[in-house]
Amino acid sequence: MDPLVPRRALLSWYRSNARDLPWRHTPQDPYAVLVSELMCQQTQIKTVLPFYAKFMKLFPTSKALAKATEQQVLAAWAGLGYYRRARFLHRAAQAIVDAGGFPDSLEGIRELPGVGEYTAAAVGSISFGLPAAVVDGNVIRVIARLLALDSDPTKGDGAKAVREAAQALLDPKRPGDFNQALMELGALVCSPTKPACGTCPLNQHCAAFLAGKPEAYPKLPARAESQTLFKAVILVVQGKGAKLQVLAQERTGKKAPAKGHAADRLKGFWAFPELVLPVEDWTAAELLSVKEAKKILGKGVALSGRLPKLRHGITIYDIHLLPFRFEVKEGKPKTGWEWVTLTKLKKLPLASAEKKLLHSLEAALNPPIESQLGLNL
Ligand code: SF4
């Protein structure tokens, strides 16, 4: 395929169809591009937008981020998931400050903590005009379809074919726009299940479309099946109003947060006592939770009731949380656990599951006035 024709068609489509995203207004700022690229990995853009705005307000430059504590960075990232990205970004900002500025070569960018080939190509092409093709999930899908590639495009020869085709297609004069255009096409037109081939600017160059079977590509290996996990969560409170405190603990990174996860994945985040259950059995979970709460706080702790079940997804795990609410008049928790006021807890790094649990606890502690009056509206 002569790359000139699809290049022009794609760039012209991008000019009229590119989404107005905040980081696209600052391509000359490699730090802003790096933040956006790390946030967008494994995460939908609409989820990223409010986090990006908040993060850039708190840490507008690599200098500001380098000066922050890890707890401040994690708190700003909390809810976005995949927290290793936040730690890497923090370390990358420190490396940039130590080096006296953002590296402007692919090799230099690649050496920043947490930056792989994809991110280096994205930042390098967008901010410095370096002619490096990006290969992310969207690009893999588009190229595998353009080529009607019969092998797995994520491994071995298939991956090599995708990399080479992406590099051959890249417009060396406008590599940043071209890379973004190809990713945008994958996100908006060449979707995984229903590609809108009729409106695609590349349809006359697409072997899968011309063969009448775009959905047959890419040829990916079967996904790992989702697994269900059950956990009882112990939410203990003491005090009232502004003095209300919740029993919590900062994760040390010695214990994995879920089966199959690295132990330090949520290091630095705050969590409530929890127990892994073999099955969803509220009665057994309640007995075990009472026993555990007593182990942490002694005899003065009393069960106040159950809270609604919550579900939380992490990678292939579908986690069912069975929360129990306890109250204690006065209690000194055993080592490792602390009383933290609700106000303070909300400012600390909390992963999505803990945020949901806290929200549910607050709703139980402050029921709507109608239910307090016994009205069934
Ligand atoms: Fe994807 Fe269809 Fe365009 Fe081919 S023609 S690149 S399958 S949207």
Tab-separated table of C-alpha atoms and ligand atoms in Angstrom:
chain	number	residue	atom	x	y	z
A	1	MET	CA	0.000	0.000	0.000
A	2	ASP	CA	1.306	3.479	-0.854
A	3	PRO	CA	1.277	5.114	2.572
A	4	LEU	CA	0.728	8.635	1.228
A	5	VAL	CA	-2.934	8.131	0.346
A	6	PRO	CA	-4.170	6.633	3.641
A	7	ARG	CA	-2.014	9.136	5.557
A	8	ARG	CA	-3.750	12.088	3.926
A	9	ALA	CA	-7.189	10.526	4.311
A	10	LEU	CA	-6.594	9.772	7.994
A	11	LEU	CA	-5.186	13.197	8.861
A	12	SER	CA	-8.011	14.950	7.062
A	13	TRP	CA	-10.564	12.798	8.953
A	14	TYR	CA	-8.767	13.608	12.239
A	15	ARG	CA	-8.920	17.363	11.591
A	16	SER	CA	-12.716	17.183	11.434
A	17	ASN	CA	-13.369	14.463	14.012
A	18	ALA	CA	-10.775	14.717	16.796
A	19	ARG	CA	-12.302	15.019	20.243
A	20	ASP	CA	-11.539	18.210	22.113
A	21	LEU	CA	-9.433	16.807	24.967
A	22	PRO	CA	-7.613	19.075	27.433
A	23	TRP	CA	-4.134	17.643	26.798
A	24	ARG	CA	-4.549	18.224	23.066
A	25	HIS	CA	-4.363	21.967	23.829
A	26	THR	CA	-0.846	21.618	25.242
A	27	PRO	CA	1.090	19.279	22.914
A	28	GLN	CA	4.247	21.309	23.523
A	29	ASP	CA	4.147	20.416	27.248
A	30	PRO	CA	5.635	16.882	27.506
A	31	TYR	CA	4.780	16.678	31.207
A	32	ALA	CA	1.056	17.240	30.485
A	33	VAL	CA	1.194	14.689	27.664
A	34	LEU	CA	2.922	12.172	29.939
A	35	VAL	CA	0.256	12.621	32.648
A	36	SER	CA	-2.527	12.108	30.089
A	37	GLU	CA	-0.865	9.064	28.541
A	38	LEU	CA	-0.344	7.330	31.880
A	39	MET	CA	-3.875	8.145	33.024
A	40	CYS	CA	-5.433	6.867	29.790
A	41	GLN	CA	-3.732	3.456	29.976
A	42	GLN	CA	-6.375	0.788	30.690
A	43	THR	CA	-8.896	3.553	31.409
A	44	GLN	CA	-11.671	5.172	29.393
A	45	ILE	CA	-11.166	8.816	28.452
A	46	LYS	CA	-14.445	9.959	30.004
A	47	THR	CA	-13.286	8.483	33.335
A	48	VAL	CA	-9.893	10.180	33.007
A	49	LEU	CA	-11.152	13.735	32.305
A	50	PRO	CA	-12.089	14.842	35.868
A	51	PHE	CA	-8.978	13.164	37.331
A	52	TYR	CA	-6.734	14.874	34.767
A	53	ALA	CA	-8.244	18.301	35.522
A	54	LYS	CA	-7.836	17.819	39.279
A	55	PHE	CA	-4.325	16.389	38.992
A	56	MET	CA	-3.053	19.174	36.716
A	57	LYS	CA	-4.546	21.784	39.037
A	58	LEU	CA	-2.733	20.268	42.013
A	59	PHE	CA	0.494	19.465	40.144
A	60	PRO	CA	0.708	21.684	37.039
A	61	THR	CA	4.411	20.998	36.439
A	62	SER	CA	6.884	18.185	36.999
A	63	LYS	CA	8.467	20.393	39.677
A	64	ALA	CA	5.186	20.648	41.604
A	65	LEU	CA	4.652	16.883	41.352
A	66	ALA	CA	8.230	16.081	42.370
A	67	LYS	CA	7.783	18.136	45.558
A	68	ALA	CA	4.549	16.370	46.602
A	69	THR	CA	4.490	13.463	49.043
A	70	GLU	CA	3.493	10.012	47.808
A	71	GLN	CA	0.317	10.198	49.930
A	72	GLN	CA	-0.700	13.461	48.203
A	73	VAL	CA	-0.104	11.930	44.775
A	74	LEU	CA	-2.022	8.750	45.615
A	75	ALA	CA	-4.904	10.778	47.090
A	76	ALA	CA	-5.164	12.772	43.826
A	77	TRP	CA	-5.094	9.540	41.802
A	78	ALA	CA	-7.447	7.619	44.105
A	79	GLY	CA	-10.397	6.182	42.212
A	80	LEU	CA	-8.567	5.926	38.886
A	81	GLY	CA	-7.077	2.508	39.688
A	82	TYR	CA	-3.813	0.907	38.562
A	83	TYR	CA	-1.946	2.866	41.207
A	84	ARG	CA	1.515	1.830	40.066
A	85	ARG	CA	1.059	4.444	37.345
A	86	ALA	CA	0.771	7.209	39.976
A	87	ARG	CA	3.890	6.059	41.810
A	88	PHE	CA	5.832	5.850	38.529
A	89	LEU	CA	4.645	9.284	37.461
A	90	HIS	CA	5.780	10.705	40.795
A	91	ARG	CA	9.210	9.132	40.372
A	92	ALA	CA	9.369	10.275	36.728
A	93	ALA	CA	8.708	13.877	37.841
A	94	GLN	CA	11.550	13.595	40.375
A	95	ALA	CA	13.868	12.212	37.658
A	96	ILE	CA	12.929	15.092	35.303
A	97	VAL	CA	13.674	17.673	38.009
A	98	ASP	CA	16.968	15.952	38.921
A	99	ALA	CA	18.015	15.942	35.237
A	100	GLY	CA	17.204	19.661	34.921
A	101	GLY	CA	14.431	19.204	32.338
A	102	PHE	CA	12.291	16.819	30.305
A	103	PRO	CA	14.383	14.518	28.065
A	104	ASP	CA	13.873	15.243	24.357
A	105	SER	CA	15.074	11.961	22.810
A	106	LEU	CA	13.177	8.649	22.634
A	107	GLU	CA	15.925	6.909	24.629
A	108	GLY	CA	15.854	9.614	27.303
A	109	ILE	CA	12.048	9.507	27.632
A	110	ARG	CA	12.164	5.698	27.708
A	111	GLU	CA	14.490	5.873	30.726
A	112	LEU	CA	11.910	7.686	32.868
A	113	PRO	CA	10.349	5.403	35.501
A	114	GLY	CA	7.216	3.640	34.260
A	115	VAL	CA	7.692	4.705	30.639
A	116	GLY	CA	7.621	1.916	28.062
A	117	GLU	CA	7.938	1.925	24.304
A	118	TYR	CA	4.340	3.044	23.768
A	119	THR	CA	4.466	6.022	26.156
A	120	ALA	CA	7.898	7.137	24.907
A	121	ALA	CA	6.625	7.101	21.288
A	122	ALA	CA	3.464	9.004	22.265
A	123	VAL	CA	5.261	11.746	24.243
A	124	GLY	CA	8.185	11.873	21.797
A	125	SER	CA	5.998	12.232	18.703
A	126	ILE	CA	3.413	14.609	20.203
A	127	SER	CA	5.741	16.957	22.097
A	128	PHE	CA	9.031	16.698	20.197
A	129	GLY	CA	7.941	15.631	16.677
A	130	LEU	CA	9.999	12.416	16.865
A	131	PRO	CA	9.034	9.948	14.106
A	132	ALA	CA	8.080	6.997	16.307
A	133	ALA	CA	4.838	5.075	15.713
A	134	VAL	CA	2.722	4.294	18.770
A	135	VAL	CA	1.274	0.833	19.122
A	136	ASP	CA	-1.547	0.602	21.661
A	137	GLY	CA	-4.678	-1.579	21.719
A	138	ASN	CA	-6.546	0.683	19.282
A	139	VAL	CA	-3.658	0.801	16.814
A	140	ILE	CA	-3.225	-2.983	16.987
A	141	ARG	CA	-6.880	-3.491	16.107
A	142	VAL	CA	-6.861	-1.026	13.201
A	143	ILE	CA	-3.620	-2.343	11.696
A	144	ALA	CA	-4.586	-6.007	12.145
A	145	ARG	CA	-7.754	-5.220	10.167
A	146	LEU	CA	-5.981	-3.138	7.517
A	147	LEU	CA	-3.651	-6.089	6.924
A	148	ALA	CA	-6.248	-8.830	7.624
A	149	LEU	CA	-3.507	-10.276	9.791
A	150	ASP	CA	-4.006	-13.964	10.444
A	151	SER	CA	-1.655	-14.270	13.425
A	152	ASP	CA	-1.951	-12.942	17.003
A	153	PRO	CA	-1.012	-9.225	16.645
A	154	THR	CA	0.150	-8.999	20.261
A	155	LYS	CA	2.938	-11.603	20.007
A	156	GLY	CA	5.950	-12.664	17.940
A	157	ASP	CA	5.655	-12.242	14.169
A	158	GLY	CA	2.155	-10.751	14.411
A	159	ALA	CA	3.357	-7.994	16.767
A	160	LYS	CA	6.363	-7.357	14.506
A	161	ALA	CA	4.084	-7.018	11.452
A	162	VAL	CA	1.900	-4.491	13.305
A	163	ARG	CA	4.905	-2.442	14.469
A	164	GLU	CA	6.398	-2.351	10.993
A	165	ALA	CA	3.108	-1.406	9.320
A	166	ALA	CA	2.462	1.343	11.890
A	167	GLN	CA	5.947	2.742	11.331
A	168	ALA	CA	5.587	2.589	7.530
A	169	LEU	CA	2.234	4.378	7.660
A	170	LEU	CA	3.406	7.101	10.075
A	171	ASP	CA	3.652	10.587	8.611
A	172	PRO	CA	7.223	11.625	9.487
A	173	LYS	CA	6.308	15.305	9.110
A	174	ARG	CA	3.414	15.179	11.559
A	175	PRO	CA	4.051	12.091	13.697
A	176	GLY	CA	2.168	13.399	16.755
A	177	ASP	CA	-1.034	14.158	14.852
A	178	PHE	CA	-0.761	10.938	12.868
A	179	ASN	CA	-0.354	8.769	15.977
A	180	GLN	CA	-3.276	10.458	17.672
A	181	ALA	CA	-5.356	10.134	14.505
A	182	LEU	CA	-4.795	6.379	14.294
A	183	MET	CA	-5.633	5.894	17.980
A	184	GLU	CA	-8.698	8.135	17.592
A	185	LEU	CA	-9.881	6.099	14.604
A	186	GLY	CA	-9.606	2.932	16.705
A	187	ALA	CA	-11.533	4.569	19.551
A	188	LEU	CA	-14.300	6.209	17.510
A	189	VAL	CA	-14.732	4.234	14.276
A	190	CYS	CA	-12.863	0.935	14.233
A	191	SER	CA	-14.445	-0.330	17.446
A	192	PRO	CA	-13.897	-3.908	18.670
A	193	THR	CA	-17.349	-5.295	17.909
A	194	LYS	CA	-19.086	-2.961	15.452
A	195	PRO	CA	-16.612	-1.067	13.280
A	196	ALA	CA	-18.316	1.749	11.340
A	197	CYS	CA	-16.544	0.835	8.105
A	198	GLY	CA	-18.953	2.850	5.966
A	199	THR	CA	-17.622	6.108	7.451
A	200	CYS	CA	-14.007	5.006	7.832
A	201	PRO	CA	-11.464	7.084	5.881
A	202	LEU	CA	-9.318	3.970	5.409
A	203	ASN	CA	-11.972	1.586	4.117
A	204	GLN	CA	-10.540	1.409	0.593
A	205	HIS	CA	-7.169	0.369	2.086
A	206	CYS	CA	-8.558	-2.143	4.566
A	207	ALA	CA	-8.135	-5.801	3.650
A	208	ALA	CA	-10.560	-6.991	6.349
A	209	PHE	CA	-13.293	-4.634	5.134
A	210	LEU	CA	-12.702	-5.468	1.474
A	211	ALA	CA	-12.947	-9.167	2.370
A	212	GLY	CA	-16.286	-8.423	4.077
A	213	LYS	CA	-15.247	-9.612	7.548
A	214	PRO	CA	-13.788	-6.767	9.656
A	215	GLU	CA	-15.013	-8.295	12.945
A	216	ALA	CA	-12.973	-11.442	12.265
A	217	TYR	CA	-9.838	-9.430	13.166
A	218	PRO	CA	-7.732	-9.080	15.231
A	219	LYS	CA	-7.083	-12.765	15.957
A	220	LEU	CA	-6.605	-12.591	19.703
A	221	PRO	CA	-6.173	-15.466	22.167
A	222	ALA	CA	-9.214	-16.238	24.346
A	223	ARG	CA	-9.478	-14.013	27.430
A	224	ALA	CA	-9.032	-15.373	30.926
A	225	GLU	CA	-12.425	-16.045	32.493
A	226	SER	CA	-13.683	-13.697	35.174
A	227	GLN	CA	-13.373	-14.987	38.751
A	228	THR	CA	-15.629	-14.184	41.672
A	229	LEU	CA	-14.248	-13.399	45.129
A	230	PHE	CA	-16.219	-12.816	48.333
A	231	LYS	CA	-15.110	-10.661	51.242
A	232	ALA	CA	-16.654	-9.585	54.536
A	233	VAL	CA	-15.775	-5.997	55.468
A	234	ILE	CA	-15.803	-4.755	59.052
A	235	LEU	CA	-16.744	-1.084	59.379
A	236	VAL	CA	-16.355	0.017	63.004
A	237	VAL	CA	-17.222	3.542	64.154
A	238	GLN	CA	-16.921	5.393	67.431
A	239	GLY	CA	-18.124	8.868	68.412
A	240	LYS	CA	-20.680	11.098	66.749
A	241	GLY	CA	-20.953	14.090	64.407
A	242	ALA	CA	-17.629	15.791	63.655
A	243	LYS	CA	-15.931	13.479	66.165
A	244	LEU	CA	-17.019	10.302	64.414
A	245	GLN	CA	-14.070	8.022	63.763
A	246	VAL	CA	-13.698	4.921	61.625
A	247	LEU	CA	-11.312	2.035	62.212
A	248	ALA	CA	-8.811	1.887	59.349
A	249	GLN	CA	-5.266	0.987	58.465
A	250	GLU	CA	-2.673	2.137	55.963
A	251	ARG	CA	-1.730	-0.810	53.759
A	252	THR	CA	1.871	-1.807	54.218
A	253	GLY	CA	2.132	-3.675	50.938
A	254	LYS	CA	2.897	-6.973	52.673
A	255	LYS	CA	-0.497	-8.531	51.971
A	256	ALA	CA	-2.080	-8.740	48.502
A	257	PRO	CA	-5.429	-6.860	48.231
A	258	ALA	CA	-6.930	-9.623	46.076
A	259	LYS	CA	-6.002	-13.067	44.839
A	260	GLY	CA	-3.458	-12.899	42.040
A	261	HIS	CA	-2.358	-9.314	42.778
A	262	ALA	CA	1.054	-8.017	43.715
A	263	ALA	CA	1.257	-7.417	47.460
A	264	ASP	CA	2.361	-3.803	47.078
A	265	ARG	CA	-0.335	-2.853	44.567
A	266	LEU	CA	-2.237	-0.734	47.080
A	267	LYS	CA	0.658	0.170	49.368
A	268	GLY	CA	-0.006	3.538	51.000
A	269	PHE	CA	-3.802	3.255	50.579
A	270	TRP	CA	-6.165	3.060	53.542
A	271	ALA	CA	-8.366	0.058	54.129
A	272	PHE	CA	-10.878	-1.423	56.578
A	273	PRO	CA	-10.596	-4.844	58.215
A	274	GLU	CA	-11.739	-7.556	55.821
A	275	LEU	CA	-11.924	-11.335	55.572
A	276	VAL	CA	-11.870	-13.498	52.467
A	277	LEU	CA	-14.889	-15.839	52.338
A	278	PRO	CA	-15.163	-19.135	50.449
A	279	VAL	CA	-18.759	-18.403	49.338
A	280	GLU	CA	-21.422	-15.704	49.712
A	281	ASP	CA	-22.902	-16.657	53.056
A	282	TRP	CA	-24.095	-13.666	55.103
A	283	THR	CA	-24.642	-15.691	58.305
A	284	ALA	CA	-21.157	-17.201	58.307
A	285	ALA	CA	-19.686	-13.836	57.252
A	286	GLU	CA	-21.433	-12.147	60.192
A	287	LEU	CA	-20.106	-14.665	62.738
A	288	LEU	CA	-16.572	-14.342	61.374
A	289	SER	CA	-16.804	-10.540	61.305
A	290	VAL	CA	-17.963	-10.352	64.935
A	291	LYS	CA	-15.070	-12.595	65.946
A	292	GLU	CA	-12.568	-10.488	63.983
A	293	ALA	CA	-13.944	-7.174	65.315
A	294	LYS	CA	-13.552	-8.505	68.881
A	295	LYS	CA	-10.041	-9.638	68.106
A	296	ILE	CA	-9.133	-6.106	67.014
A	297	LEU	CA	-11.072	-4.148	69.668
A	298	GLY	CA	-11.938	-6.443	72.555
A	299	LYS	CA	-15.388	-7.152	74.017
A	300	GLY	CA	-16.929	-3.638	73.868
A	301	VAL	CA	-17.657	-3.803	70.159
A	302	ALA	CA	-21.273	-4.353	69.082
A	303	LEU	CA	-22.716	-5.284	65.710
A	304	SER	CA	-25.171	-2.622	64.460
A	305	GLY	CA	-26.217	-4.359	61.278
A	306	ARG	CA	-25.462	-5.266	57.727
A	307	LEU	CA	-24.982	-2.821	54.869
A	308	PRO	CA	-26.016	-3.589	51.302
A	309	LYS	CA	-23.715	-5.821	49.286
A	310	LEU	CA	-21.293	-3.955	47.010
A	311	ARG	CA	-19.608	-5.210	43.856
A	312	HIS	CA	-16.239	-4.137	42.662
A	313	GLY	CA	-14.229	-5.208	39.622
A	314	ILE	CA	-10.434	-5.414	39.452
A	315	THR	CA	-9.008	-6.816	36.207
A	316	ILE	CA	-10.609	-10.298	35.895
A	317	TYR	CA	-11.908	-10.351	39.494
A	318	ASP	CA	-15.534	-9.653	40.348
A	319	ILE	CA	-15.369	-8.915	44.063
A	320	HIS	CA	-18.524	-9.134	46.205
A	321	LEU	CA	-18.202	-7.146	49.426
A	322	LEU	CA	-20.441	-8.023	52.380
A	323	PRO	CA	-20.112	-5.061	54.790
A	324	PHE	CA	-20.987	-5.167	58.497
A	325	ARG	CA	-21.340	-2.094	60.654
A	326	PHE	CA	-20.132	-2.083	64.251
A	327	GLU	CA	-20.107	0.527	66.992
A	328	VAL	CA	-17.877	0.842	69.976
A	329	LYS	CA	-18.127	3.296	72.913
A	330	GLU	CA	-14.440	3.416	73.588
A	331	GLY	CA	-11.833	1.021	72.376
A	332	LYS	CA	-8.137	0.852	71.815
A	333	PRO	CA	-7.520	-1.120	68.635
A	334	LYS	CA	-4.735	-3.664	68.429
A	335	THR	CA	-1.480	-2.600	66.776
A	336	GLY	CA	-1.723	-1.693	63.129
A	337	TRP	CA	-5.260	-0.264	63.315
A	338	GLU	CA	-6.147	3.366	63.996
A	339	TRP	CA	-9.159	5.554	64.617
A	340	VAL	CA	-9.388	8.081	61.807
A	341	THR	CA	-12.001	10.846	61.625
A	342	LEU	CA	-14.321	10.685	58.660
A	343	THR	CA	-13.113	14.093	57.444
A	344	LYS	CA	-9.469	13.004	57.512
A	345	LEU	CA	-10.206	9.619	55.946
A	346	LYS	CA	-11.786	11.308	52.925
A	347	LYS	CA	-8.553	13.184	52.276
A	348	LEU	CA	-6.353	10.077	52.489
A	349	PRO	CA	-5.688	7.732	49.543
A	350	LEU	CA	-8.680	5.389	49.281
A	351	ALA	CA	-9.091	2.867	46.460
A	352	SER	CA	-12.463	2.674	44.678
A	353	ALA	CA	-13.779	-0.208	46.805
A	354	GLU	CA	-13.034	1.655	50.055
A	355	LYS	CA	-14.614	4.841	48.648
A	356	LYS	CA	-17.795	2.890	47.885
A	357	LEU	CA	-17.763	1.329	51.365
A	358	LEU	CA	-17.302	4.700	53.048
A	359	HIS	CA	-20.126	6.163	51.010
A	360	SER	CA	-22.401	3.299	52.029
A	361	LEU	CA	-21.390	3.682	55.695
A	362	GLU	CA	-22.147	7.412	55.596
A	363	ALA	CA	-25.543	6.722	54.049
A	364	ALA	CA	-26.294	4.264	56.878
A	365	LEU	CA	-25.119	6.715	59.535
A	366	ASN	CA	-27.129	9.603	58.062
A	367	PRO	CA	-30.282	8.046	56.635
A	368	PRO	CA	-32.563	10.376	54.651
A	369	ILE	CA	-35.041	12.227	56.835
A	370	GLU	CA	-37.979	10.280	55.293
A	371	SER	CA	-36.676	6.941	56.542
A	372	GLN	CA	-35.832	8.453	59.945
A	373	LEU	CA	-39.494	9.448	60.214
A	374	GLY	CA	-40.597	6.005	59.063
A	375	LEU	CA	-42.082	7.365	55.830
A	376	ASN	CA	-42.092	5.048	52.892
A	377	LEU	CA	-41.918	7.540	49.995
B	1	SF4	FE1	-11.601	-0.634	10.835
B	1	SF4	FE2	-13.577	-0.896	9.079
B	1	SF4	FE3	-11.848	1.125	8.863
B	1	SF4	FE4	-11.090	-1.357	8.339
B	1	SF4	S1	-12.606	-0.166	7.237
B	1	SF4	S2	-9.970	0.143	9.525
B	1	SF4	S3	-12.264	-2.511	9.842
B	1	SF4	S4	-13.343	0.766	10.523
